[in-house]
Short mmCIF file of C-alpha atoms in Angstrom, two decimals:
data_model
loop_
_atom_site.label_atom_id
_atom_site.label_comp_id
_atom_site.label_asym_id
_atom_site.label_seq_id
_atom_site.Cartn_x
_atom_site.Cartn_y
_atom_site.Cartn_z
CA MET A 232 -29.17 -5.07 11.44
CA ILE A 233 -31.34 -8.14 11.12
CA PRO A 234 -33.84 -7.26 8.24
CA THR A 235 -37.64 -8.29 8.79
CA ARG A 236 -38.76 -11.12 6.53
CA GLU A 237 -41.24 -8.45 4.91
CA TRP A 238 -38.22 -6.26 4.14
CA ILE A 239 -36.36 -9.56 2.57
CA GLU A 240 -39.49 -10.24 0.40
CA LYS A 241 -39.57 -6.59 -1.10
CA TYR A 242 -35.80 -6.62 -1.60
CA GLU A 243 -35.98 -9.86 -3.80
CA LYS A 244 -38.83 -7.83 -5.98
CA VAL A 245 -36.72 -4.81 -6.62
CA LYS A 246 -32.86 -5.97 -6.40
CA GLU A 247 -32.72 -5.97 -10.01
CA LEU A 248 -33.43 -2.28 -10.06
CA LEU A 249 -30.91 -1.65 -7.65
CA VAL A 250 -27.99 -2.85 -9.95
CA SER A 251 -25.52 -0.29 -11.14
CA PRO A 252 -25.80 0.44 -15.02
CA VAL A 253 -22.06 1.11 -14.61
CA HIS A 254 -19.62 -1.94 -14.80
CA TYR A 255 -16.79 -0.29 -12.65
CA GLY A 256 -14.36 -3.29 -12.94
CA ASN A 257 -14.36 -1.93 -16.95
CA LEU A 258 -14.09 1.71 -16.08
CA PHE A 259 -11.33 1.35 -13.78
CA SER A 260 -9.60 -0.65 -16.61
CA GLN A 261 -9.90 2.50 -19.00
CA ASN A 262 -7.51 5.20 -19.90
CA GLU A 263 -10.21 7.74 -20.70
CA VAL A 264 -14.28 8.32 -20.43
CA LYS A 265 -16.12 10.58 -22.73
CA GLY A 266 -12.80 11.95 -23.67
CA LYS A 267 -11.56 12.68 -20.20
CA LYS A 268 -8.35 11.07 -19.10
CA LEU A 269 -8.72 8.42 -16.03
CA PHE A 270 -5.99 7.68 -13.67
CA ILE A 271 -5.63 5.19 -10.97
CA LEU A 272 -4.64 6.70 -7.35
CA PRO A 273 -3.43 4.20 -4.89
CA MET A 274 -4.21 5.29 -1.25
CA GLY A 275 -2.69 2.35 0.49
CA THR A 276 -4.78 -0.42 2.15
CA VAL A 277 -7.90 -1.15 4.59
CA HIS A 278 -8.00 -3.25 7.11
CA PHE A 279 -11.30 -5.17 7.83
CA PRO A 280 -11.12 -7.29 10.85
CA THR A 281 -14.56 -8.47 11.20
CA GLY A 282 -15.91 -7.91 7.61
CA ASN A 283 -18.75 -6.13 8.84
CA ILE A 284 -18.07 -2.65 6.93
CA LEU A 285 -19.82 0.65 6.30
CA VAL A 286 -19.46 3.79 4.46
CA ARG A 287 -19.86 7.10 5.71
CA ASP A 288 -18.92 10.69 6.04
CA PRO A 289 -16.43 10.51 8.68
CA LEU A 290 -16.69 13.81 10.31
CA VAL A 291 -20.43 14.06 10.02
CA TYR A 292 -22.24 10.73 10.18
CA LEU A 293 -19.85 8.10 11.86
CA ASP A 294 -20.63 7.17 15.39
CA ARG A 295 -21.00 3.82 17.42
CA ASN A 296 -24.66 3.40 16.12
CA ALA A 297 -23.52 3.54 12.42
CA GLU A 298 -25.03 0.28 11.23
CA PRO A 299 -22.61 -1.66 9.00
CA TYR A 300 -24.20 -3.07 5.49
CA LEU A 301 -26.02 -6.59 5.39
CA GLN A 302 -23.29 -7.98 2.85
CA LYS A 303 -20.43 -9.23 5.01
CA VAL A 304 -17.11 -9.10 3.19
CA PRO A 305 -13.67 -11.05 3.61
CA THR A 306 -11.65 -10.50 6.62
CA GLY A 307 -8.09 -9.18 5.77
CA ILE A 308 -5.85 -6.32 4.48
CA PHE A 309 -6.93 -5.11 1.08
CA PRO A 310 -5.98 -2.36 -1.27
CA LEU A 311 -7.69 0.69 -1.57
CA GLU A 312 -7.49 2.97 -4.74
CA THR A 313 -9.46 5.74 -6.12
CA LEU A 314 -10.25 6.50 -9.90
CA VAL A 315 -9.53 10.14 -11.09
CA VAL A 316 -10.71 12.09 -14.05
CA GLU A 317 -8.95 14.98 -15.61
CA ILE A 318 -11.94 17.52 -15.99
CA GLU A 319 -9.43 20.07 -17.56
CA GLU A 320 -5.83 20.51 -17.40
CA ASP A 321 -4.59 20.34 -14.12
CA HIS A 322 -7.97 19.89 -12.58
CA TYR A 323 -8.70 16.54 -11.33
CA ARG A 324 -11.96 14.96 -9.47
CA TYR A 325 -12.32 11.70 -7.86
CA VAL A 326 -14.78 9.33 -9.76
CA ALA A 327 -15.17 6.24 -7.54
CA THR A 328 -13.07 4.70 -4.77
CA ARG A 329 -12.68 0.69 -4.73
CA VAL A 330 -11.72 -2.11 -2.33
CA LYS A 331 -10.57 -5.24 -4.12
CA PHE A 332 -11.03 -8.59 -2.18
CA SER A 333 -10.19 -10.90 -4.80
CA ASP A 334 -8.81 -10.93 -8.41
CA GLU A 335 -12.14 -12.14 -9.67
CA LYS A 336 -14.33 -9.78 -12.25
CA ALA A 337 -17.35 -8.62 -11.06
CA ALA A 338 -20.33 -9.59 -13.01
CA VAL A 339 -22.98 -7.57 -11.36
CA TYR A 340 -22.60 -4.30 -8.94
CA ARG A 341 -25.53 -4.37 -6.67
CA GLU A 342 -26.07 -1.25 -4.16
CA ALA A 343 -25.04 -2.06 -0.55
CA LEU A 344 -27.65 -1.74 1.75
CA ILE A 345 -28.51 -2.08 5.49
CA GLY A 346 -31.44 -3.56 5.71
CA ASN A 347 -33.69 -0.91 7.00
CA GLU A 348 -34.41 1.17 3.47
CA ASP A 349 -37.86 1.94 2.76
CA LEU A 350 -38.10 -0.11 -0.68
CA ASP A 351 -41.58 0.69 -1.78
CA ASP A 352 -40.99 3.55 -3.95
CA VAL A 353 -37.86 1.54 -5.75
CA ASN A 354 -37.60 2.51 -9.58
CA GLY A 355 -34.96 2.26 -12.02
CA GLU A 356 -33.25 5.56 -11.00
CA SER A 357 -33.30 5.12 -7.31
CA PHE A 358 -30.36 4.63 -5.17
CA PHE A 359 -30.07 5.04 -1.14
CA GLY A 360 -26.54 5.82 -0.75
CA PHE A 361 -24.72 7.62 1.88
CA ASN A 362 -24.92 11.34 3.11
CA VAL A 363 -22.07 13.35 2.95
CA ASP A 364 -21.80 16.96 4.68
CA ALA A 365 -18.25 17.16 5.39
CA GLY A 366 -17.07 16.64 1.90
CA LEU A 367 -15.37 13.39 2.74
CA ALA A 368 -16.14 9.66 2.60
CA THR A 369 -14.46 6.70 4.41
CA VAL A 370 -15.09 3.08 4.25
CA ILE A 371 -14.04 1.19 7.44
CA ASP A 372 -14.83 -1.99 9.58
CA VAL A 373 -17.11 -1.88 12.64
CA LYS A 374 -13.85 -2.46 14.91
CA THR A 375 -12.32 0.63 13.17
CA ARG A 376 -15.45 2.53 13.57
CA ASP A 377 -15.12 2.13 17.37
CA ALA A 378 -11.62 2.80 17.72
CA TYR A 379 -12.37 5.98 15.75
CA CYS A 380 -14.97 7.11 17.65
CA ASP A 381 -12.53 6.16 21.16
CA PHE A 382 -9.98 8.58 19.41
CA GLU A 383 -12.67 11.32 18.42
CA SER A 384 -13.93 11.26 22.19
CA ARG A 385 -10.43 11.58 23.38
CA TRP A 386 -9.60 14.62 21.50
CA ALA A 387 -12.73 16.52 21.97
CA ASN A 388 -12.30 15.87 25.69
CA GLU A 389 -8.70 17.20 25.71
CA ASN A 390 -9.51 20.10 23.16
CA PRO A 391 -12.53 21.69 24.34
CA ASP A 392 -13.76 24.38 22.10
CA LYS A 393 -12.07 23.22 19.11
CA ASN A 394 -12.98 21.87 15.99
CA ILE A 395 -11.42 18.38 15.07
CA TYR A 396 -11.12 19.33 11.26
CA ASP A 397 -9.68 22.65 11.37
CA ASP A 398 -7.52 21.79 14.42
CA TYR A 399 -6.37 18.43 13.58
CA PHE A 400 -7.15 17.11 10.31
CA ALA A 401 -6.47 20.09 8.27
CA ARG A 402 -2.87 19.41 9.05
CA GLU A 403 -3.25 15.65 8.15
CA PHE A 404 -4.53 16.40 4.65
CA LYS A 405 -1.66 18.97 3.99
CA LYS A 406 0.84 16.31 4.89
CA SER A 407 -0.72 14.08 2.39
CA TYR A 408 -0.59 16.81 -0.49
CA ALA A 409 3.15 17.33 0.48
CA ALA A 410 3.75 13.51 0.22
CA ASN A 411 1.60 12.82 -2.73
CA PRO A 412 0.77 15.78 -4.74
CA ARG A 413 -0.71 14.39 -7.62
CA PHE A 414 -4.37 14.40 -8.22
CA GLN A 415 -4.74 16.68 -4.81
CA ARG A 416 -5.28 20.24 -4.24
CA ASP A 417 -2.80 22.15 -2.06
CA GLY A 418 -4.94 21.77 1.00
CA GLY A 419 -5.13 18.03 0.63
CA ASP A 420 -7.66 15.63 -0.87
CA TRP A 421 -7.21 12.53 1.14
CA ILE A 422 -5.64 10.64 3.90
CA ASN A 423 -5.51 7.17 5.02
CA TYR A 424 -5.48 8.01 8.83
CA PRO A 425 -3.45 5.68 11.12
CA LEU A 426 -5.06 5.05 14.50
CA GLU A 427 -2.61 5.13 17.15
CA GLY A 428 -1.85 1.79 19.05
CA THR A 429 -4.09 -0.02 16.41
CA ASP A 430 -3.33 -1.72 12.81
CA LEU A 431 -6.26 -0.05 11.74
CA THR A 432 -6.60 3.24 9.52
CA VAL A 433 -9.67 5.50 8.40
CA PRO A 434 -9.36 6.67 4.91
CA MET A 435 -11.02 10.23 4.29
CA ILE A 436 -11.37 10.79 0.59
CA GLN A 437 -12.93 13.84 -1.17
CA SER A 438 -16.30 13.02 -2.41
CA GLY A 439 -16.22 14.19 -6.06
CA PHE A 440 -18.37 17.35 -6.12
CA GLY A 441 -18.49 17.72 -2.27
CA ASP A 442 -21.75 17.24 -0.08
CA GLY A 443 -24.65 15.37 -1.22
CA LYS A 444 -25.80 11.54 -1.49
CA TYR A 445 -23.38 8.96 -3.22
CA PRO A 446 -24.12 5.53 -3.70
CA VAL A 447 -22.27 2.32 -2.85
CA TYR A 448 -22.18 -1.00 -4.67
CA PHE A 449 -20.99 -4.56 -4.04
CA GLY A 450 -19.47 -6.46 -7.23
CA TYR A 451 -20.26 -9.85 -7.23
CA ASP A 452 -18.26 -12.53 -9.22
CA LYS A 453 -19.88 -15.10 -11.59
CA ASN A 454 -20.22 -17.57 -8.58
CA ASP A 455 -21.93 -14.86 -6.45
CA ALA A 456 -19.29 -14.03 -4.44
CA VAL A 457 -18.48 -10.42 -3.42
CA CYS A 458 -15.21 -9.47 -4.93
CA GLU A 459 -15.04 -5.56 -4.47
CA LEU A 460 -16.65 -2.66 -3.12
CA VAL A 461 -17.46 0.58 -4.85
CA ILE A 462 -18.22 4.26 -3.70
CA GLU A 463 -19.47 6.11 -6.65
CA TYR A 464 -18.64 9.95 -6.60
CA ILE A 465 -19.43 10.77 -10.34
CA PHE A 466 -21.70 8.94 -12.45
CA VAL A 467 -20.32 8.53 -15.87
CA GLY A 468 -22.44 6.11 -17.24
#
């Protein structure tokens, strides 16, 4: 989406109000927060062949019309990791998911935007985020978006009257738990699903405390180059 000049002018006036109060680079390097233990859970890699990326609930809000963010990211294959907090003994929740584009440290985290947001009522507590109705988040390239939509359409045509989660992905989540049980419930809390016939994957990650709205931030280094993306599930500022 190409934003209007009016939108850009409004954004320049409010962009400092859309800076995250949390420095995620520091948070990801900590062993605990507010007396709770923190852990890093590697989730493989993500491939961004075009650099036009988006974050969505993959089972509800991911379709061919889903717009990518204004900020284009480097193309390539990058590590995907999630910060986990131990709420109580053997009870874990996902705090945030991160994709690192470089080894540079972020100097500031600004909210990821599409370019059509209503900026009139932005204040210091505002965020736009993405909606979750299936308890899951994904971060993908637009090429992956289209390949996934192809797969989903084929599956639906071949499996009328079936539900793609209950009748397909639930098994994939259980396989994930069997292979990587740490920081997952026995039904599975994440997958990095490979799309057959491609080098693309679709991560599906449990979104903190389930359904709701969650913010996404780009980290920018001292030279104002994008160096990471963070999906925040639980605010720990």
